Tab-separated table of C-alpha atoms in Angstrom:
chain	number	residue	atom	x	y	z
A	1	UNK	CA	0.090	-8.667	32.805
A	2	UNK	CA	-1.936	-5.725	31.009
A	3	UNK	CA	-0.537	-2.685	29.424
A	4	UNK	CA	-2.406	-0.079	27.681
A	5	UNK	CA	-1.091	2.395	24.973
A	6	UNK	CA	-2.816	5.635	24.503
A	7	UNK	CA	-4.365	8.368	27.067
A	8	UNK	CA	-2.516	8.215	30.316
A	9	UNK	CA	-5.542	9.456	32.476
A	10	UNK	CA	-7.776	6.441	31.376
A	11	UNK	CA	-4.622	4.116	31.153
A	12	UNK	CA	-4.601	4.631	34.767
A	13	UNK	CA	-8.141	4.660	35.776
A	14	UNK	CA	-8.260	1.439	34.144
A	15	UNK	CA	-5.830	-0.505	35.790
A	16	UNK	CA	-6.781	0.333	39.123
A	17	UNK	CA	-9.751	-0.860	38.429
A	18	UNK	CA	-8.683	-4.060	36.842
A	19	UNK	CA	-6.472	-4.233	39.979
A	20	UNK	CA	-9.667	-3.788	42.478
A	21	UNK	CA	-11.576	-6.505	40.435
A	22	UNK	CA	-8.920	-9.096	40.371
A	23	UNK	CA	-8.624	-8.286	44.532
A	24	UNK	CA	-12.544	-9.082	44.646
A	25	UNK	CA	-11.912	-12.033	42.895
A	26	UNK	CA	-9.372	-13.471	45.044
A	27	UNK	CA	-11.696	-12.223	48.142
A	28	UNK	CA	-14.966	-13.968	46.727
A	29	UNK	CA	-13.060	-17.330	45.681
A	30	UNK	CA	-10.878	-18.108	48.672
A	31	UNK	CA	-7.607	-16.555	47.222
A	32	UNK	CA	-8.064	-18.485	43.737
A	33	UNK	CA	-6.047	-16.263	41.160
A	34	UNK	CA	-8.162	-15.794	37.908
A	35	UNK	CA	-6.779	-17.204	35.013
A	36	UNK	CA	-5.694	-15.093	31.775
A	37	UNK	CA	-9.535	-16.155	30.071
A	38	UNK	CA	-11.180	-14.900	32.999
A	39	UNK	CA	-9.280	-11.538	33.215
A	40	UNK	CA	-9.895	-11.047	29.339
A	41	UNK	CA	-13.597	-11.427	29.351
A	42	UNK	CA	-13.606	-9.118	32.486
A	43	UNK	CA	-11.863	-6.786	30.867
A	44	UNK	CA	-13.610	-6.694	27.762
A	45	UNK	CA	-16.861	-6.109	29.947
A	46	UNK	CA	-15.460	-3.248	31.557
A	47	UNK	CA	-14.497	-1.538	28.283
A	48	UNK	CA	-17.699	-2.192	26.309
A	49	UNK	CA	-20.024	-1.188	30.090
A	50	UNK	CA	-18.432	2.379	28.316
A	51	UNK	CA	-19.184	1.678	25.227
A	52	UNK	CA	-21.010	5.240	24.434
A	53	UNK	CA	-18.004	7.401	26.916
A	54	UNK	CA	-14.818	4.608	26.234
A	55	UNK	CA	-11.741	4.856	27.939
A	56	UNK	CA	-9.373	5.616	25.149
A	57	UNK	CA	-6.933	3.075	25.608
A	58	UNK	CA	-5.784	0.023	23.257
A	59	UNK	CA	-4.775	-2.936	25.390
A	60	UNK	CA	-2.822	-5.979	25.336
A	61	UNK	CA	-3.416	-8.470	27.965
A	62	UNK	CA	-0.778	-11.235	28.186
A	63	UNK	CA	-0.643	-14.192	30.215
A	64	UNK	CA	-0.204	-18.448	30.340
A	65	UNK	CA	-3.278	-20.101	30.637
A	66	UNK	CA	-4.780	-23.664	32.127
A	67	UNK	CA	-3.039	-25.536	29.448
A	68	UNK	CA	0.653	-23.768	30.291
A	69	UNK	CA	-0.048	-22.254	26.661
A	70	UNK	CA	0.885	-18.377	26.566
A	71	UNK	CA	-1.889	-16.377	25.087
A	72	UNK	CA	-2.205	-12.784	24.370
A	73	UNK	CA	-5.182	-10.688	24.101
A	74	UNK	CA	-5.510	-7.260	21.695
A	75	UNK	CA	-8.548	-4.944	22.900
A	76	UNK	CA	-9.654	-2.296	20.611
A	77	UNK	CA	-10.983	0.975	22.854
A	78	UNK	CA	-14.338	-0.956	23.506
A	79	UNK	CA	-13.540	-4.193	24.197
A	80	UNK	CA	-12.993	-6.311	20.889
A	81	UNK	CA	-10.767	-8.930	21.502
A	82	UNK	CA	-9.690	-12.342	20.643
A	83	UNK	CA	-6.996	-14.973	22.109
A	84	UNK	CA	-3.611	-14.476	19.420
A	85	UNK	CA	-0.289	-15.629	19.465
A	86	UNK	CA	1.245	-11.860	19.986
A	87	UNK	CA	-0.008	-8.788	19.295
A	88	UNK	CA	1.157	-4.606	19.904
A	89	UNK	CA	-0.672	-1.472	19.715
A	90	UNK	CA	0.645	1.762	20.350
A	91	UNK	CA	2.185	4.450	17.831
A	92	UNK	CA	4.642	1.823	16.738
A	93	UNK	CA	2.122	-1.114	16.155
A	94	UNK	CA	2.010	-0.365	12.385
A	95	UNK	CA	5.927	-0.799	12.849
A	96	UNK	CA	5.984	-3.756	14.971
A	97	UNK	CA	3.234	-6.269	13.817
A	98	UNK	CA	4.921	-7.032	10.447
A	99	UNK	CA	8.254	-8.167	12.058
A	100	UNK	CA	5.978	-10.416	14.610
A	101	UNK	CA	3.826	-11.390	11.783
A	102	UNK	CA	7.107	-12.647	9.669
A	103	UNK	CA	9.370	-13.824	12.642
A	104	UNK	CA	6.432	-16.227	14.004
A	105	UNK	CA	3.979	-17.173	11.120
A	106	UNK	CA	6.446	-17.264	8.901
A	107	UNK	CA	3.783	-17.042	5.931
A	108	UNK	CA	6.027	-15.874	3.808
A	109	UNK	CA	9.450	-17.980	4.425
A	110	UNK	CA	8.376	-21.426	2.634
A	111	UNK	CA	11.761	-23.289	3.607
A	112	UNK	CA	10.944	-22.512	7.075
A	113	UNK	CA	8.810	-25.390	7.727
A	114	UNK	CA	5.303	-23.426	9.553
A	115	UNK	CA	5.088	-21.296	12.588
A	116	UNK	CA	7.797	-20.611	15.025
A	117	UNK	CA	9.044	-21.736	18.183
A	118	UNK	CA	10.791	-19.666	20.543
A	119	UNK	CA	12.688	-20.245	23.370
A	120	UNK	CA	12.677	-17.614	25.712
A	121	UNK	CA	15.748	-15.869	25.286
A	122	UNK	CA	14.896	-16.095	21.896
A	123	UNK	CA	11.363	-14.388	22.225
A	124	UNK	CA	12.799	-11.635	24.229
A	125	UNK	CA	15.541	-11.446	21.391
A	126	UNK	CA	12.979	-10.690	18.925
A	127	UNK	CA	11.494	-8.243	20.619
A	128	UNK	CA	14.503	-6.260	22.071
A	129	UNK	CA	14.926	-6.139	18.193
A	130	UNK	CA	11.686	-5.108	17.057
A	131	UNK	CA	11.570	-2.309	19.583
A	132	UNK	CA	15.359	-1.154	18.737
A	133	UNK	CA	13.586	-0.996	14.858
A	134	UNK	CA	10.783	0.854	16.092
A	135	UNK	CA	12.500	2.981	18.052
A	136	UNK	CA	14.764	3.962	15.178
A	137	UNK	CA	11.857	5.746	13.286
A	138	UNK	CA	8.865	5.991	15.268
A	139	UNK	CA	9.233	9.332	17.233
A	140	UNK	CA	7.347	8.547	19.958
A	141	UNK	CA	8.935	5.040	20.766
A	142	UNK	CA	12.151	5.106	22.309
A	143	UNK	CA	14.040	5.788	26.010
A	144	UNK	CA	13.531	2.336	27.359
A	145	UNK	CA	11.448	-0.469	27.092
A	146	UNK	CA	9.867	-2.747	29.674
A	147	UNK	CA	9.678	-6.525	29.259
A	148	UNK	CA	7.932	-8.981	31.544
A	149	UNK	CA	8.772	-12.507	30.680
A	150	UNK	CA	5.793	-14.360	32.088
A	151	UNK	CA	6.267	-18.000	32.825
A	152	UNK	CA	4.352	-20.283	35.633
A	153	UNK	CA	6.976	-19.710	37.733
A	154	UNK	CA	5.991	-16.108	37.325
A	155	UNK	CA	6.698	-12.794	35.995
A	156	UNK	CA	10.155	-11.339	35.276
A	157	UNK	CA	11.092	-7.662	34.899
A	158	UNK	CA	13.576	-6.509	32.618
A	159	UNK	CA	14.529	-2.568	31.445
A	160	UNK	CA	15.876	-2.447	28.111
A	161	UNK	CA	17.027	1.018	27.079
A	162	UNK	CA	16.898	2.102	23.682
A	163	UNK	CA	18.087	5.110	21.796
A	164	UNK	CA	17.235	8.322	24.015
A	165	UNK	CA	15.448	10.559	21.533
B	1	UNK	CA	12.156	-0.826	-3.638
B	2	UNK	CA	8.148	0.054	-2.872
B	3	UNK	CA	5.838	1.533	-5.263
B	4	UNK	CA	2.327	1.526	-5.834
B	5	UNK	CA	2.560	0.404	-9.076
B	6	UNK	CA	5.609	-1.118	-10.986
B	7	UNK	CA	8.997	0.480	-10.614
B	8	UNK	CA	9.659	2.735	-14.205
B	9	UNK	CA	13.133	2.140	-15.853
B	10	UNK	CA	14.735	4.792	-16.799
B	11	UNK	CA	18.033	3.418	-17.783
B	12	UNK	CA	20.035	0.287	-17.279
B	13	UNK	CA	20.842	1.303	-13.392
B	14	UNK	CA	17.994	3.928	-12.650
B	15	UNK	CA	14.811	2.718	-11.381
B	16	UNK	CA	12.140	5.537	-10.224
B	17	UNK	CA	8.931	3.976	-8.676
B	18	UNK	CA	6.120	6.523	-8.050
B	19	UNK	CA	3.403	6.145	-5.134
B	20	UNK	CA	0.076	8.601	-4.211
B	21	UNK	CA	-2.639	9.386	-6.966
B	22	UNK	CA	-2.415	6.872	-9.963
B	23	UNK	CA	-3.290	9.760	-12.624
B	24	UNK	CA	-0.359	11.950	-11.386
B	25	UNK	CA	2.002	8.619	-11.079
B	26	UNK	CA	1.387	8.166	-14.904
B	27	UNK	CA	1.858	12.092	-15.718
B	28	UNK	CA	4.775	12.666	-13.821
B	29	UNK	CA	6.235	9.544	-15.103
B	30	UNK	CA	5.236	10.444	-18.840
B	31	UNK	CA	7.415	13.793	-18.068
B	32	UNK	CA	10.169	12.221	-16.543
B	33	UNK	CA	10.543	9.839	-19.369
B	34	UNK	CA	10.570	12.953	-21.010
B	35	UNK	CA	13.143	14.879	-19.815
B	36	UNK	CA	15.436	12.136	-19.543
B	37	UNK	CA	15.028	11.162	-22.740
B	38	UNK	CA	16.565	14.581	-24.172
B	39	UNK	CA	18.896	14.800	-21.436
B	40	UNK	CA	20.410	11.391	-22.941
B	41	UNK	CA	19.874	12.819	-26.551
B	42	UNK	CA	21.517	16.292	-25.640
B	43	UNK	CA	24.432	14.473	-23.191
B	44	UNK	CA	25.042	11.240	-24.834
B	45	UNK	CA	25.374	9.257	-21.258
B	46	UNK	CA	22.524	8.303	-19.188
B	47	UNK	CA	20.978	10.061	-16.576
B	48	UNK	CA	22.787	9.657	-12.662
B	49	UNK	CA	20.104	8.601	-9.909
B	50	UNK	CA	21.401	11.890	-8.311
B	51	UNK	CA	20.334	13.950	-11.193
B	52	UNK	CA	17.235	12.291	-11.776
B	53	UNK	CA	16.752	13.003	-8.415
B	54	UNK	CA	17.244	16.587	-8.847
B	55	UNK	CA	15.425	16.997	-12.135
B	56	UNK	CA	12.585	15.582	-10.203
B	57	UNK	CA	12.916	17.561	-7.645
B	58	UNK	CA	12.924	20.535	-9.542
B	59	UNK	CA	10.090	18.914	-11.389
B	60	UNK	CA	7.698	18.781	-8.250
B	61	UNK	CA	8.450	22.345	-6.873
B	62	UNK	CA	8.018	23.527	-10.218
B	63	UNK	CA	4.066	22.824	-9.150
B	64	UNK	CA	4.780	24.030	-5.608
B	65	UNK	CA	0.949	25.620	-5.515
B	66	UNK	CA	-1.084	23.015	-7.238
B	67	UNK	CA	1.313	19.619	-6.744
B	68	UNK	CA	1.643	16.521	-8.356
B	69	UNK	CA	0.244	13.959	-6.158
B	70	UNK	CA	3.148	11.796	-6.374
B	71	UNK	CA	5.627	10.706	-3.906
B	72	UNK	CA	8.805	9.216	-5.836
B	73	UNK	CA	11.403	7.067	-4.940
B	74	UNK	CA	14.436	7.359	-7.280
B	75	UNK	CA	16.852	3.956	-6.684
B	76	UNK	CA	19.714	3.131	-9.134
B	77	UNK	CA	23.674	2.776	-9.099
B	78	UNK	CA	25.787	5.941	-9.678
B	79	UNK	CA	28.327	6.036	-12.267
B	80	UNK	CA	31.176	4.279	-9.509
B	81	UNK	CA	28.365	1.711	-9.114
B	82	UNK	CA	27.759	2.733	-5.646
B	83	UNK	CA	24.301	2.433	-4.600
B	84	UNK	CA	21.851	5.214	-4.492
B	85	UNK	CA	18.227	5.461	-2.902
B	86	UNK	CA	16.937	8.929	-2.651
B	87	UNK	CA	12.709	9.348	-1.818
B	88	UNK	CA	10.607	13.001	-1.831
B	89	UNK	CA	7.400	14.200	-0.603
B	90	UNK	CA	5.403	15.560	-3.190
B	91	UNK	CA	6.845	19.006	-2.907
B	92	UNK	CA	10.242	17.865	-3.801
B	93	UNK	CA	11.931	17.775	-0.482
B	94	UNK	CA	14.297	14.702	-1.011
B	95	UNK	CA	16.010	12.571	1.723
B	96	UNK	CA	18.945	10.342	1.056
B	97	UNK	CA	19.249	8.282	3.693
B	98	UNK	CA	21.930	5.758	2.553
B	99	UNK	CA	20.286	2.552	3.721
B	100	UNK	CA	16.736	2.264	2.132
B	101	UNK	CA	13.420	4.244	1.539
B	102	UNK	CA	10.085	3.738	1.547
B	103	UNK	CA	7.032	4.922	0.348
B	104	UNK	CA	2.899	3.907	-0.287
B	105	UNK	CA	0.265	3.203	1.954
B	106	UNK	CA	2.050	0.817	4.224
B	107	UNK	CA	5.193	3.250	4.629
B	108	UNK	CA	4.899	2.825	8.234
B	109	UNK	CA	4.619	-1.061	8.156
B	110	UNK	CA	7.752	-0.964	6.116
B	111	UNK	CA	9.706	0.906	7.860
B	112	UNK	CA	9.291	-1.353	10.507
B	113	UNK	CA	10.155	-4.147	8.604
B	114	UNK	CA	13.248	-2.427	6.582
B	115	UNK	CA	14.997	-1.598	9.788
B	116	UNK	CA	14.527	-4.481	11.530
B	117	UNK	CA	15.731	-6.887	8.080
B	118	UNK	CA	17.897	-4.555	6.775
B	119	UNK	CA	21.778	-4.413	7.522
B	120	UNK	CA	24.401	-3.063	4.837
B	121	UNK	CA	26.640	-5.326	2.312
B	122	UNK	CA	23.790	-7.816	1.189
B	123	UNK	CA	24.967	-9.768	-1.959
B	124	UNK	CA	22.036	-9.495	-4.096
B	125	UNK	CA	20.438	-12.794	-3.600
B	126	UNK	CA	20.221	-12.184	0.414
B	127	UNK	CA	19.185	-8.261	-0.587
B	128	UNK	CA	16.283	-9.877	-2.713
B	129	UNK	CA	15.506	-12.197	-0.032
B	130	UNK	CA	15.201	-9.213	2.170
B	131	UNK	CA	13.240	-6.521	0.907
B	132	UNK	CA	10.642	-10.000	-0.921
B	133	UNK	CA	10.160	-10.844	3.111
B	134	UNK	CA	10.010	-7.030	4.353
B	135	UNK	CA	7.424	-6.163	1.739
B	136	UNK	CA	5.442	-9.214	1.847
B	137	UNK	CA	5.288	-8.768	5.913
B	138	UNK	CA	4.195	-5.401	5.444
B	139	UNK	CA	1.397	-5.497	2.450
B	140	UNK	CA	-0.493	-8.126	4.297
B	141	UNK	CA	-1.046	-5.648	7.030
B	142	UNK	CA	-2.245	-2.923	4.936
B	143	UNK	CA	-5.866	-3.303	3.260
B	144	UNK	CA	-4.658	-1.443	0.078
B	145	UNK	CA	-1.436	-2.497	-0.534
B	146	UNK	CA	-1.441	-6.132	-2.052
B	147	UNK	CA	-1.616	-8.390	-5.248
B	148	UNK	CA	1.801	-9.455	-5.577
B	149	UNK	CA	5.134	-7.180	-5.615
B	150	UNK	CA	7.660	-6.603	-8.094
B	151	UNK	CA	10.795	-6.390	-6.795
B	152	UNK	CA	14.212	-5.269	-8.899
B	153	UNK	CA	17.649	-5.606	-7.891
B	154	UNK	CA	20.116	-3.760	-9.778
B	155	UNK	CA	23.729	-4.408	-9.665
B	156	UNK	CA	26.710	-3.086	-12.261
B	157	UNK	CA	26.280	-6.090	-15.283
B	158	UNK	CA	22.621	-6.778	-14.717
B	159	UNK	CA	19.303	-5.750	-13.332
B	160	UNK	CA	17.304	-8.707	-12.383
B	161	UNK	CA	13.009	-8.193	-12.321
B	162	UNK	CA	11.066	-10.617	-10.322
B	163	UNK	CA	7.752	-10.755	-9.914
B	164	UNK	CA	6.383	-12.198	-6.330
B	165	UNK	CA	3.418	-13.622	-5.723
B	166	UNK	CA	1.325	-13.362	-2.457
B	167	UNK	CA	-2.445	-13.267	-1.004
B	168	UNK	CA	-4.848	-11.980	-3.356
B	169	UNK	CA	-7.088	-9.949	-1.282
């Protein structure tokens, strides 16, 4: 699953075109799905290939790899990325990313005993919150929120509406 | 509490803390100290966070064509020991929102934090617990912000100053 933040026209330029190349894919491999690595280094290539005319979009690819592990990647506007544990962008990152950065590394909580491990109900807890904080005082966040809860048995959709204004 | 630098006592249960350009922190804080200081010699009582917050106020506006640099945050219990938080821009516009304020660099990244750690009626152990993880969260994600916090908590027999270590860089 990939969501960009940022300039709609390029937002959606983009993902039909990550949508063609994952169809080639599946065409030139006999139906094999690429897996989250693949999709990131593709995608990376397609955003620095306009590296001197970028689309002008920051985004967050998320998926479960080989290993069952769930891995998301940040992109900056020409392709800079790196496997992390969670990441945002958006006009509510700068809100966001400290809550994630406290709730999960826990850097900062020294009874807690290291990083954190969420179920799901509680990782879609946390962020239900974090978006009902940055809703609260980001002005461009708010009306709903999408969240995909991707497992291997596959992606589910959920609408979470928050504050409407 | 946030400030660039230290929080500035100006009585017992008034803190001000003073972010934006460090010269015009120290100036207005030299005239603040100021003004307080012979409002408490002329009224015999110390100041109220609400009329701190006005002076200030006043203070800023006074300079509403060449302003002070400084974006305060005036925190303290009024004289019914109800808490108080009021912050300004540097014009003197002043919001009092009830809950908290911020202010600094990494405003944004605590905001974020504050309303997602923030609820109302902390005893002050869980409130220092609070706004030490909120701030913490928050300065590591802004390059400027950092080398340890000093965090205050003020309640009606005691004001309690603890100093918090965290990544030096």
């Amino acid at each position: 699953v990939s969501t960009q933040s940022t300039w709609k026209s390029d937002r959606v330029a983009l993902h039909k075109n990550i949508g063609l190349r994952v169809q080639w894919y599946e065409y030139q491999n006999n139906g094999a799905i690429p897996g989250v690595r693949s999709v990131s280094q593709m995608l990376s290539n397609m955003l620095y290939y306009r590296r001197f005319f970028p689309y002008y979009t920051f985004n967050l690819l998320a998926g479960v790899d080989e290993n069952g592990e769930g891995v998301v990647f940040g992109y900056d506007a020409v392709g800079c990325t790196e496997p992390q544990k969670y990441g945002c962008s958006g006009s509510g990152n700068a809100l966001i990313e400290p809550i994630l950065d406290n709730q999960v590394l826990r850097q900062h909580q020294t009874k807690a005993g290291g990083e954190a491990d969420f179920t799901m109900q509680e990782a879609v807890d946390l962020i239900k919150d974090a978006f009902t904080s940055a809703g609260e005082r980001d002005i461009y966040t708010g009306d709903s929120v999408e969240i995909f809860v991707i497992s291997k048995d596959g992606v589910k959709q959920e609408n979470f509406p928050l504050k409407r204004d | 509490i946030n400030a660039e630098y230290m929080g500035h006592k100006i009585s017992d249960k008034v803190y001000v803390g003073l972010a934006g350009l460090a010269t015009d922190n120290q100036t207005v804080y030299e005239r603040i100290k100021f003004r307080s200081s012979l409002y408490k010699l002329r009224e015999e009582r110390d100041l109220s966070p609400k009329a701190l917050a006005s002076m200030i106020s006043h203070m800023l506006y006074e300079r509403r064509f060449g302003p002070w640099f400084t974006e305060p945050i005036i925190a303290g219990l009024d004289e019914s020991n109800n808490p108080y938080v009021c912050a300004m821009d540097l014009l003197g516009a002043d919001c009092i929102p009830g809950n908290f304020v911020v202010t600094g660099t990494c405003s944004e990244s605590l905001y974020g934090c504050c309303e997602s750690f923030w609820r109302p009626d902390l005893e002050p152990d869980e409130l220092f617990e609070t706004i030490s993880q909120a701030l913490l969260s928050a300065l590591d994600r802004d390059c400027l912000a950092g080398w340890g916090a000093t965090v205050v908590i003020i309640t009606k027999d005691k004001s309690v100053t603890r100093e918090i270590k965290c990544r030096q860089d």
